[in-house]
JSON list of C-alpha atoms in Angstrom, two decimals:
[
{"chain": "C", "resi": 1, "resn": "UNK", "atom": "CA", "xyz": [7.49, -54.28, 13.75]},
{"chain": "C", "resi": 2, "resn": "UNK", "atom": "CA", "xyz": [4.83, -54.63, 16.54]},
{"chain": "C", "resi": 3, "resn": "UNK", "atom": "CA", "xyz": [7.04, -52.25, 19.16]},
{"chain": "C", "resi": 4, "resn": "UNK", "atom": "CA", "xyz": [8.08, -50.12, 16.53]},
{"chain": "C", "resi": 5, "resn": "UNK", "atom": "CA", "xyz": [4.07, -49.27, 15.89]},
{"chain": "C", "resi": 6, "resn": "UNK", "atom": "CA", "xyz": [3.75, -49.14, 19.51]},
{"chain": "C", "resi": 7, "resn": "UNK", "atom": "CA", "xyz": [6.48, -46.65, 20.16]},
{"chain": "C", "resi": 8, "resn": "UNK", "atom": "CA", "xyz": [5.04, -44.56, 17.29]},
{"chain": "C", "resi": 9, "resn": "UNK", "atom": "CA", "xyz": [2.12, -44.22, 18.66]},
{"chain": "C", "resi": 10, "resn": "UNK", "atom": "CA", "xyz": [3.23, -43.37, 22.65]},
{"chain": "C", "resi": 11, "resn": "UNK", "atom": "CA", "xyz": [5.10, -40.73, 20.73]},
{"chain": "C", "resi": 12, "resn": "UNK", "atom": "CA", "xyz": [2.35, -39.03, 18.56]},
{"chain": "C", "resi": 13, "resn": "UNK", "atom": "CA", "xyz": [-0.24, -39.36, 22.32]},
{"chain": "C", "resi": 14, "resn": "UNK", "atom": "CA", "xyz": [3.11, -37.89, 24.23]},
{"chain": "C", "resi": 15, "resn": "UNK", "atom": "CA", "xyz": [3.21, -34.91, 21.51]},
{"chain": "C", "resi": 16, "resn": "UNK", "atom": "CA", "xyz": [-0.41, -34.18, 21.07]},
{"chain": "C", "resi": 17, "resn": "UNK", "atom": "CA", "xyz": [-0.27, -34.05, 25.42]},
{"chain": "C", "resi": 18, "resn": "UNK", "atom": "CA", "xyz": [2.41, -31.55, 25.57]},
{"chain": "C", "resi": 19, "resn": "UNK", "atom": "CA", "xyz": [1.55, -29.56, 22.28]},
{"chain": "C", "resi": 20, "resn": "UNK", "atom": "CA", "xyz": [-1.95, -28.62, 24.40]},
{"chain": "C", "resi": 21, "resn": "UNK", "atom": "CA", "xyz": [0.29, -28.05, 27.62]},
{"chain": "C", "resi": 22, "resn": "UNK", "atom": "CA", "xyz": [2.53, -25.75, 25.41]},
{"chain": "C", "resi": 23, "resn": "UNK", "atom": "CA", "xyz": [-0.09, -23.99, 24.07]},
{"chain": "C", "resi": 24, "resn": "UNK", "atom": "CA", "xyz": [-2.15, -23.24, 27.58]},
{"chain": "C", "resi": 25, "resn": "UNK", "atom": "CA", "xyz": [1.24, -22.21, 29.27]},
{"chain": "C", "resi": 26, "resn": "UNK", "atom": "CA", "xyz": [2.50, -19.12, 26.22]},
{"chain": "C", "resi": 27, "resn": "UNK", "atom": "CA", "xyz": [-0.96, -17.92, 25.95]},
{"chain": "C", "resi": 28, "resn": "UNK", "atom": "CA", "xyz": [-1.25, -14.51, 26.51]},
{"chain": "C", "resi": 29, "resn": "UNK", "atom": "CA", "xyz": [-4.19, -12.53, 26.40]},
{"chain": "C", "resi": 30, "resn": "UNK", "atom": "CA", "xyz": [-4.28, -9.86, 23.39]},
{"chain": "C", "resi": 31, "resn": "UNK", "atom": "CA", "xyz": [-3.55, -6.06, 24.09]},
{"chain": "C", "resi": 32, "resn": "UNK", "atom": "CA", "xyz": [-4.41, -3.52, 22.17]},
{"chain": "C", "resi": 33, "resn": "UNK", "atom": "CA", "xyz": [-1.46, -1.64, 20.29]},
{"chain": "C", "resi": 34, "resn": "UNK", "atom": "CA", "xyz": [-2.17, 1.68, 19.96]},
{"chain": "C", "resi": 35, "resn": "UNK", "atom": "CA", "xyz": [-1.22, 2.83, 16.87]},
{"chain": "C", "resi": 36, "resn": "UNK", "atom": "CA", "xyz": [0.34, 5.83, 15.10]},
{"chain": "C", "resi": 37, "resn": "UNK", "atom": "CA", "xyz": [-1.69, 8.13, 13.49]},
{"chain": "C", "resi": 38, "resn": "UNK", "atom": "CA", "xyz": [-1.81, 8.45, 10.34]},
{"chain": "C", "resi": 39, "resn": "UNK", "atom": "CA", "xyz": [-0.59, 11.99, 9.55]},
{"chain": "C", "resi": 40, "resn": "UNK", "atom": "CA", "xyz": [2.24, 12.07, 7.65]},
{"chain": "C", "resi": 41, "resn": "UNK", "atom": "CA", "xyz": [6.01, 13.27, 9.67]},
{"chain": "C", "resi": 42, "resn": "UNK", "atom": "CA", "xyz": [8.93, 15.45, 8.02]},
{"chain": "C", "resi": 43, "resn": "UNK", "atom": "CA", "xyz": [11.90, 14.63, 9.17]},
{"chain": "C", "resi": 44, "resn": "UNK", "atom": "CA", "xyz": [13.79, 16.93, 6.89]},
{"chain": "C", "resi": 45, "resn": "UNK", "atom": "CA", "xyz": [12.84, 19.24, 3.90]},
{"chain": "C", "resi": 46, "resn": "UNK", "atom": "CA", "xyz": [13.45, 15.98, 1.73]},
{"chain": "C", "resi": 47, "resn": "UNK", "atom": "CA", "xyz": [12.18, 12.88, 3.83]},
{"chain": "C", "resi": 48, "resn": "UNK", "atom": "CA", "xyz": [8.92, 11.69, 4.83]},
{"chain": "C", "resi": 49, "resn": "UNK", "atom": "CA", "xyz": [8.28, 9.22, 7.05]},
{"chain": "C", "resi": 50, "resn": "UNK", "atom": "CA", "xyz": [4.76, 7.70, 6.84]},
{"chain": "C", "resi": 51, "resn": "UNK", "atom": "CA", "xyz": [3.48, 5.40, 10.13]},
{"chain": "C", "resi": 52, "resn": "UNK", "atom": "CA", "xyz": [1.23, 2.81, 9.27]},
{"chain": "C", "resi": 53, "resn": "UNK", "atom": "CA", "xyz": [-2.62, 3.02, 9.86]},
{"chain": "C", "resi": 54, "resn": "UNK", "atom": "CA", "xyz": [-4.52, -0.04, 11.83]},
{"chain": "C", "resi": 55, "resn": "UNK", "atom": "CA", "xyz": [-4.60, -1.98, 8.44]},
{"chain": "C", "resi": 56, "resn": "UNK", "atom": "CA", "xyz": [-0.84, -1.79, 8.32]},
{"chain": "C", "resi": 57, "resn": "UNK", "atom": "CA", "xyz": [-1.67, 0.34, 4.96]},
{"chain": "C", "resi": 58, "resn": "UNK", "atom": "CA", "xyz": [0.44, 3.47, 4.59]},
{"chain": "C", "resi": 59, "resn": "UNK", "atom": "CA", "xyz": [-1.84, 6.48, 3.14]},
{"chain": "C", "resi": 60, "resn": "UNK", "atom": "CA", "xyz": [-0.45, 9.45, 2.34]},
{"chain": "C", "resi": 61, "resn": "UNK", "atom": "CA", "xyz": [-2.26, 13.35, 1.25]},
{"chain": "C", "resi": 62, "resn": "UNK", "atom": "CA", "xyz": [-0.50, 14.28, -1.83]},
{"chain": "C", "resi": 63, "resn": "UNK", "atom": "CA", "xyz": [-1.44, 17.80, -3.64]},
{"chain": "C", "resi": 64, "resn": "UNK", "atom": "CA", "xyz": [-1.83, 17.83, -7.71]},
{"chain": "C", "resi": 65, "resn": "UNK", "atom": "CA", "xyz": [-2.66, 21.01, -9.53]},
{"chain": "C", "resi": 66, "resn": "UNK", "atom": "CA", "xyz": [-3.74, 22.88, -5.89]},
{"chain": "C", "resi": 67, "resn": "UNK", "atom": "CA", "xyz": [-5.72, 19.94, -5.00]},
{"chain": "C", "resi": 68, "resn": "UNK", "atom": "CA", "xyz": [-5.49, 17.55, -2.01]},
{"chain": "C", "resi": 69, "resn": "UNK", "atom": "CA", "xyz": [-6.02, 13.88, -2.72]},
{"chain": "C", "resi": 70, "resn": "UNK", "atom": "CA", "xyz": [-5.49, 11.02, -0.46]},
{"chain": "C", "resi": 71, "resn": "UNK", "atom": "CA", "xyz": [-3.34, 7.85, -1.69]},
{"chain": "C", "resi": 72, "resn": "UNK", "atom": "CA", "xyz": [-2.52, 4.47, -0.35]},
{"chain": "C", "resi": 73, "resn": "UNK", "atom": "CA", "xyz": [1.35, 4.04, -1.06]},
{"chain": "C", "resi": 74, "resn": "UNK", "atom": "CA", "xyz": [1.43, 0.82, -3.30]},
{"chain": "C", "resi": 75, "resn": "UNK", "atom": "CA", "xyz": [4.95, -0.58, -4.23]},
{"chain": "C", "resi": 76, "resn": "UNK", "atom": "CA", "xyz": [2.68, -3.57, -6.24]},
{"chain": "C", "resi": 77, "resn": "UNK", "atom": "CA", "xyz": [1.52, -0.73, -8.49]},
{"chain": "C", "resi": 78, "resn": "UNK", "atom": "CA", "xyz": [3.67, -0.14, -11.38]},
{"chain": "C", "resi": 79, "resn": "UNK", "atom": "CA", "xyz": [2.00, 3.15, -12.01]},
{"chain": "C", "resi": 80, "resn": "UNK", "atom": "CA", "xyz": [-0.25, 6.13, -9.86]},
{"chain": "C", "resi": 81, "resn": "UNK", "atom": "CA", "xyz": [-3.30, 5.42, -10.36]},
{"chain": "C", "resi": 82, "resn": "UNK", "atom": "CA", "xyz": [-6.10, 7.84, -9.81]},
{"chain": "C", "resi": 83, "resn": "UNK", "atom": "CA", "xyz": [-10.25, 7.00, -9.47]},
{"chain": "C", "resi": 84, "resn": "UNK", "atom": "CA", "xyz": [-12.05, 9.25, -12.31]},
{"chain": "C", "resi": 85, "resn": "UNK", "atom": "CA", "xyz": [-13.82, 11.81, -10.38]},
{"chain": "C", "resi": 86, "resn": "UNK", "atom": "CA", "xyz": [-10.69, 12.69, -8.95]},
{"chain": "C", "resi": 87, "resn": "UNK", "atom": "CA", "xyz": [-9.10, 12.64, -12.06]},
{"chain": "C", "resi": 88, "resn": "UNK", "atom": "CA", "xyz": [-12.17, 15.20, -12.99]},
{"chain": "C", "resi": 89, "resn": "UNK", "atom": "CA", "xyz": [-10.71, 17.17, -10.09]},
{"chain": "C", "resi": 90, "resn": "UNK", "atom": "CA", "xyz": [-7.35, 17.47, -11.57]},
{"chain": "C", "resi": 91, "resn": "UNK", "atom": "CA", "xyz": [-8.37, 18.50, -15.06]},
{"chain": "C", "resi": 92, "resn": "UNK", "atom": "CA", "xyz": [-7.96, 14.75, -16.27]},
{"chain": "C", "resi": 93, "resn": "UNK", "atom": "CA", "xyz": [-10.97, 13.75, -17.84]},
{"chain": "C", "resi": 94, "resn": "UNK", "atom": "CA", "xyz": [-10.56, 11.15, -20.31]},
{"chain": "C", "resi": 95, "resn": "UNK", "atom": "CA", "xyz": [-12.70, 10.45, -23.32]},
{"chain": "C", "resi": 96, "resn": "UNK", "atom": "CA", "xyz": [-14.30, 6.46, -23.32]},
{"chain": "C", "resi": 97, "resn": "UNK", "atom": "CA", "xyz": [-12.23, 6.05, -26.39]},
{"chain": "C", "resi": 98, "resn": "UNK", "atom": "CA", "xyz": [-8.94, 6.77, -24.63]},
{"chain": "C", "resi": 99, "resn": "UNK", "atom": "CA", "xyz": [-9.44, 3.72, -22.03]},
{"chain": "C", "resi": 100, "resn": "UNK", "atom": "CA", "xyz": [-6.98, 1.40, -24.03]},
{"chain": "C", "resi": 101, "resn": "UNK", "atom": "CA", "xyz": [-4.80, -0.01, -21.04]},
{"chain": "C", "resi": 102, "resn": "UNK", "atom": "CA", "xyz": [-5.96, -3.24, -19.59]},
{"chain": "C", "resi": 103, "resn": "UNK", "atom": "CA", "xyz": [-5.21, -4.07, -15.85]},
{"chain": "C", "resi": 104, "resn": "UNK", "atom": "CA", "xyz": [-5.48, -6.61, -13.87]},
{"chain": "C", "resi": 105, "resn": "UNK", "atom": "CA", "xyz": [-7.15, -6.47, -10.55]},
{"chain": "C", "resi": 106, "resn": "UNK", "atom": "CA", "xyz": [-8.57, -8.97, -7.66]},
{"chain": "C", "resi": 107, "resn": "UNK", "atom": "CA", "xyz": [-11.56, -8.29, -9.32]},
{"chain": "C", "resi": 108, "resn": "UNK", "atom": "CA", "xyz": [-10.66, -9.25, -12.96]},
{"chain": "C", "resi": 109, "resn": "UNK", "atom": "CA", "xyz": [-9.42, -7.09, -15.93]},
{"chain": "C", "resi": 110, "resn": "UNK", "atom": "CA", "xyz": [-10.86, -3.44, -16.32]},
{"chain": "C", "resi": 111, "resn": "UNK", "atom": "CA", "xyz": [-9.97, -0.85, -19.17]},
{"chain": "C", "resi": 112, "resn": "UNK", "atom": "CA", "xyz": [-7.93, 2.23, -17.71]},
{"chain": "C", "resi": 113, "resn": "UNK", "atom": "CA", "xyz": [-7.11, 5.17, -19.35]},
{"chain": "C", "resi": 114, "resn": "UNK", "atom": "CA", "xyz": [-3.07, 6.26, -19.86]},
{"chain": "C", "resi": 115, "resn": "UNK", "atom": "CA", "xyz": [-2.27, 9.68, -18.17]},
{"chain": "C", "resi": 116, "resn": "UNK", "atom": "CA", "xyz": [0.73, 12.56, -17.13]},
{"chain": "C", "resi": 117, "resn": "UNK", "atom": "CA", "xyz": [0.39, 14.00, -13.92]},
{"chain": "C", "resi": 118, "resn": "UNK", "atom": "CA", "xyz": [2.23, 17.29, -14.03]},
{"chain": "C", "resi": 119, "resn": "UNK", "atom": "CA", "xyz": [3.05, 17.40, -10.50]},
{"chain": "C", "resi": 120, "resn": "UNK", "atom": "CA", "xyz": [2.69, 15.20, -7.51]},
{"chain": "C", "resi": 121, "resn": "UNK", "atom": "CA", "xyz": [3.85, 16.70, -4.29]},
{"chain": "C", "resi": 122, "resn": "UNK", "atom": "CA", "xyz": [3.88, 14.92, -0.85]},
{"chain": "C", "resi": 123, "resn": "UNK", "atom": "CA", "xyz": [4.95, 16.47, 2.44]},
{"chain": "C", "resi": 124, "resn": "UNK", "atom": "CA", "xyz": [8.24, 17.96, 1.21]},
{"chain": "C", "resi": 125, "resn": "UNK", "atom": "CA", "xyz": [8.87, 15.81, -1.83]},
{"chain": "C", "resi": 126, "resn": "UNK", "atom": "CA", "xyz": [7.43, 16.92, -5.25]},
{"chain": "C", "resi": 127, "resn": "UNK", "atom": "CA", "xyz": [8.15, 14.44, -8.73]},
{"chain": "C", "resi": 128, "resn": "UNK", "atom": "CA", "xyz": [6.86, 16.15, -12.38]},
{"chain": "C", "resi": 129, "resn": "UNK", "atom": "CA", "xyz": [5.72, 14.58, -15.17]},
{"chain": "C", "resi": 130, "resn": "UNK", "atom": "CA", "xyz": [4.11, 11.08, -13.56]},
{"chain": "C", "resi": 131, "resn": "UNK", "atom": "CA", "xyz": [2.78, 8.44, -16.23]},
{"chain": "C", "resi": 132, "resn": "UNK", "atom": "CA", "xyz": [-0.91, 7.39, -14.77]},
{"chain": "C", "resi": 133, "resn": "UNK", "atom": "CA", "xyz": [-3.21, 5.55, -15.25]},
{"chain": "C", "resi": 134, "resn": "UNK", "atom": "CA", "xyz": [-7.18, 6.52, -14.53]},
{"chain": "C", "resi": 135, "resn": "UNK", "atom": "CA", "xyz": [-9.88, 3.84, -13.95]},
{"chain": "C", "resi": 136, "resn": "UNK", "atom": "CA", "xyz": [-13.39, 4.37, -12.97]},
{"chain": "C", "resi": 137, "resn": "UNK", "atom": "CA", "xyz": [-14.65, 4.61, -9.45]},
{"chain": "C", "resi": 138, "resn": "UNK", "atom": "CA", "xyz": [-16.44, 1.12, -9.58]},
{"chain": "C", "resi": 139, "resn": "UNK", "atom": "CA", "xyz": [-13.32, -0.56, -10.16]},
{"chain": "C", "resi": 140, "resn": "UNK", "atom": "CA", "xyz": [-10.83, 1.53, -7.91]},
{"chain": "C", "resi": 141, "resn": "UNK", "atom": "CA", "xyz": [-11.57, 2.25, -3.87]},
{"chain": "C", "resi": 142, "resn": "UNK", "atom": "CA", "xyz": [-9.07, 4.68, -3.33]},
{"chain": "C", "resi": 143, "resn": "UNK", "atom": "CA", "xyz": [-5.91, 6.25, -5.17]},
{"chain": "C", "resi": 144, "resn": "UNK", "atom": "CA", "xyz": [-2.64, 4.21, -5.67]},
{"chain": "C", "resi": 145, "resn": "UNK", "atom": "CA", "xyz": [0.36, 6.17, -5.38]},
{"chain": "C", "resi": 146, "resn": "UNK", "atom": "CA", "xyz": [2.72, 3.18, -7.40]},
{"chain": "C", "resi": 147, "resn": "UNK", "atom": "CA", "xyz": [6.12, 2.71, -9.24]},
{"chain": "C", "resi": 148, "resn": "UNK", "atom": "CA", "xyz": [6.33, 5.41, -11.29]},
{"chain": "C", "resi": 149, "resn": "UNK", "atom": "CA", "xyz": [6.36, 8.37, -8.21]},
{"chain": "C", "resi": 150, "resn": "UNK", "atom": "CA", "xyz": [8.05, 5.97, -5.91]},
{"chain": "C", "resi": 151, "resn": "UNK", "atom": "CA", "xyz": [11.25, 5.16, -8.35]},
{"chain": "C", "resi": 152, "resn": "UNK", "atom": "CA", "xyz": [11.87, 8.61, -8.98]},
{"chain": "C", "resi": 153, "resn": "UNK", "atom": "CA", "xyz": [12.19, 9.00, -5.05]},
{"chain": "C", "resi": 154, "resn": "UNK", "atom": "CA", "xyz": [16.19, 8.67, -4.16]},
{"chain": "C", "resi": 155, "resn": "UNK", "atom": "CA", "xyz": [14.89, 5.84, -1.84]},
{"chain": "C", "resi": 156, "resn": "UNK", "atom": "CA", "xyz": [11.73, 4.55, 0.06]},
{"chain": "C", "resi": 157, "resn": "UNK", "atom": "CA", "xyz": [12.24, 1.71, 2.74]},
{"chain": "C", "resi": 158, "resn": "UNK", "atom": "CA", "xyz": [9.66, -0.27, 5.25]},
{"chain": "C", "resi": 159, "resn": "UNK", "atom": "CA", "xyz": [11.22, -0.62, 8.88]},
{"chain": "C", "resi": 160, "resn": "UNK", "atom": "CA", "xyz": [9.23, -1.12, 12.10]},
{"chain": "C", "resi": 161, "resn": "UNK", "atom": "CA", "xyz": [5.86, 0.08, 10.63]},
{"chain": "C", "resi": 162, "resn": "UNK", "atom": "CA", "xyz": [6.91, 3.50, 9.27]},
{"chain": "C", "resi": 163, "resn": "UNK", "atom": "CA", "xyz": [7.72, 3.81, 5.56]},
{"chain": "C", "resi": 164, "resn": "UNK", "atom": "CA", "xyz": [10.41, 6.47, 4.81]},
{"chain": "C", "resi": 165, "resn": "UNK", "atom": "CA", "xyz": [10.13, 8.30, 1.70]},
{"chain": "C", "resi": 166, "resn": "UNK", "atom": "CA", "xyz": [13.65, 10.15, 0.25]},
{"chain": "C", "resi": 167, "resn": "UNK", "atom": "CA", "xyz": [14.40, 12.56, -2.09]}
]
């Protein structure tokens, strides 16, 4: 039992040793990647292909009712979700009464209001008639373009940092 204890332990000091002698020999000093930008690229009337920005987010400029409004593409999000005041913008301006949704954020649960979007048009791609929801400003940073424009696309698919968008 006494050599078996002893080998054990020549074993975990021989690891420990090499793992730090690994680790010195791969390390390579960081270099910056240079990024995309994050302007959106046709690559036909009916694709979109969307590069990633530094936070590996994917924003896109979508126009609603002559409007441009910036969205973060959110495949989590089962619907579009739009911040009030640029709901306002849109002609959407719900009534306190008519925030009877609940969601579920990092931040908690908040009260949203259910919406239609007429029209949501990105690059070459255009869906009608998008279920919303609106939540206020405090709760929302920036406009979720979710589930309900992405399904209606023919496909969207992640590969090598670019998210392509099909219709």
């Amino acid at each position: 039992m006494r050599n078996i204890l002893l080998i054990a332990a020549v074993v975990l000091v021989a690891g420990g040793v090499l793992a730090r002698f690994a680790d010195q020999a791969v390390e390579v000093p960081a270099v910056p990647v240079a990024r995309a930008a994050v302007q959106p690229t046709v690559a036909s009337g009916r694709s979109l292909t969307l590069a990633a920005d530094r936070g590996g987010h994917f924003k896109a400029d979508a126009r609603i009712a002559g409007r441009s409004m910036d969205f973060l593409v959110d495949t989590g999000a089962s619907l579009v979700i739009v911040r009030e005041s640029d709901a306002a913008k849109i002609g959407i301006r719900p009534m306190r009464s008519d925030y009877t949704a609940t969601v579920s954020t990092a931040n908690g649960s908040i009260k949203a209001a259910p919406a239609r979007i007429d029209r949501i048009e990105i690059g070459g791609l255009r869906v009608d008639d998008v279920p919303a929801l609106v939540l206020p400003d405090a709760a929302l940073g920036q406009n979720l373009l979710g589930m309900s424009f992405l399904s209606r696309l023919k496909r969207y698919e992640y590969a090598n940092g670019r998210m392509v968008l099909e219709q």
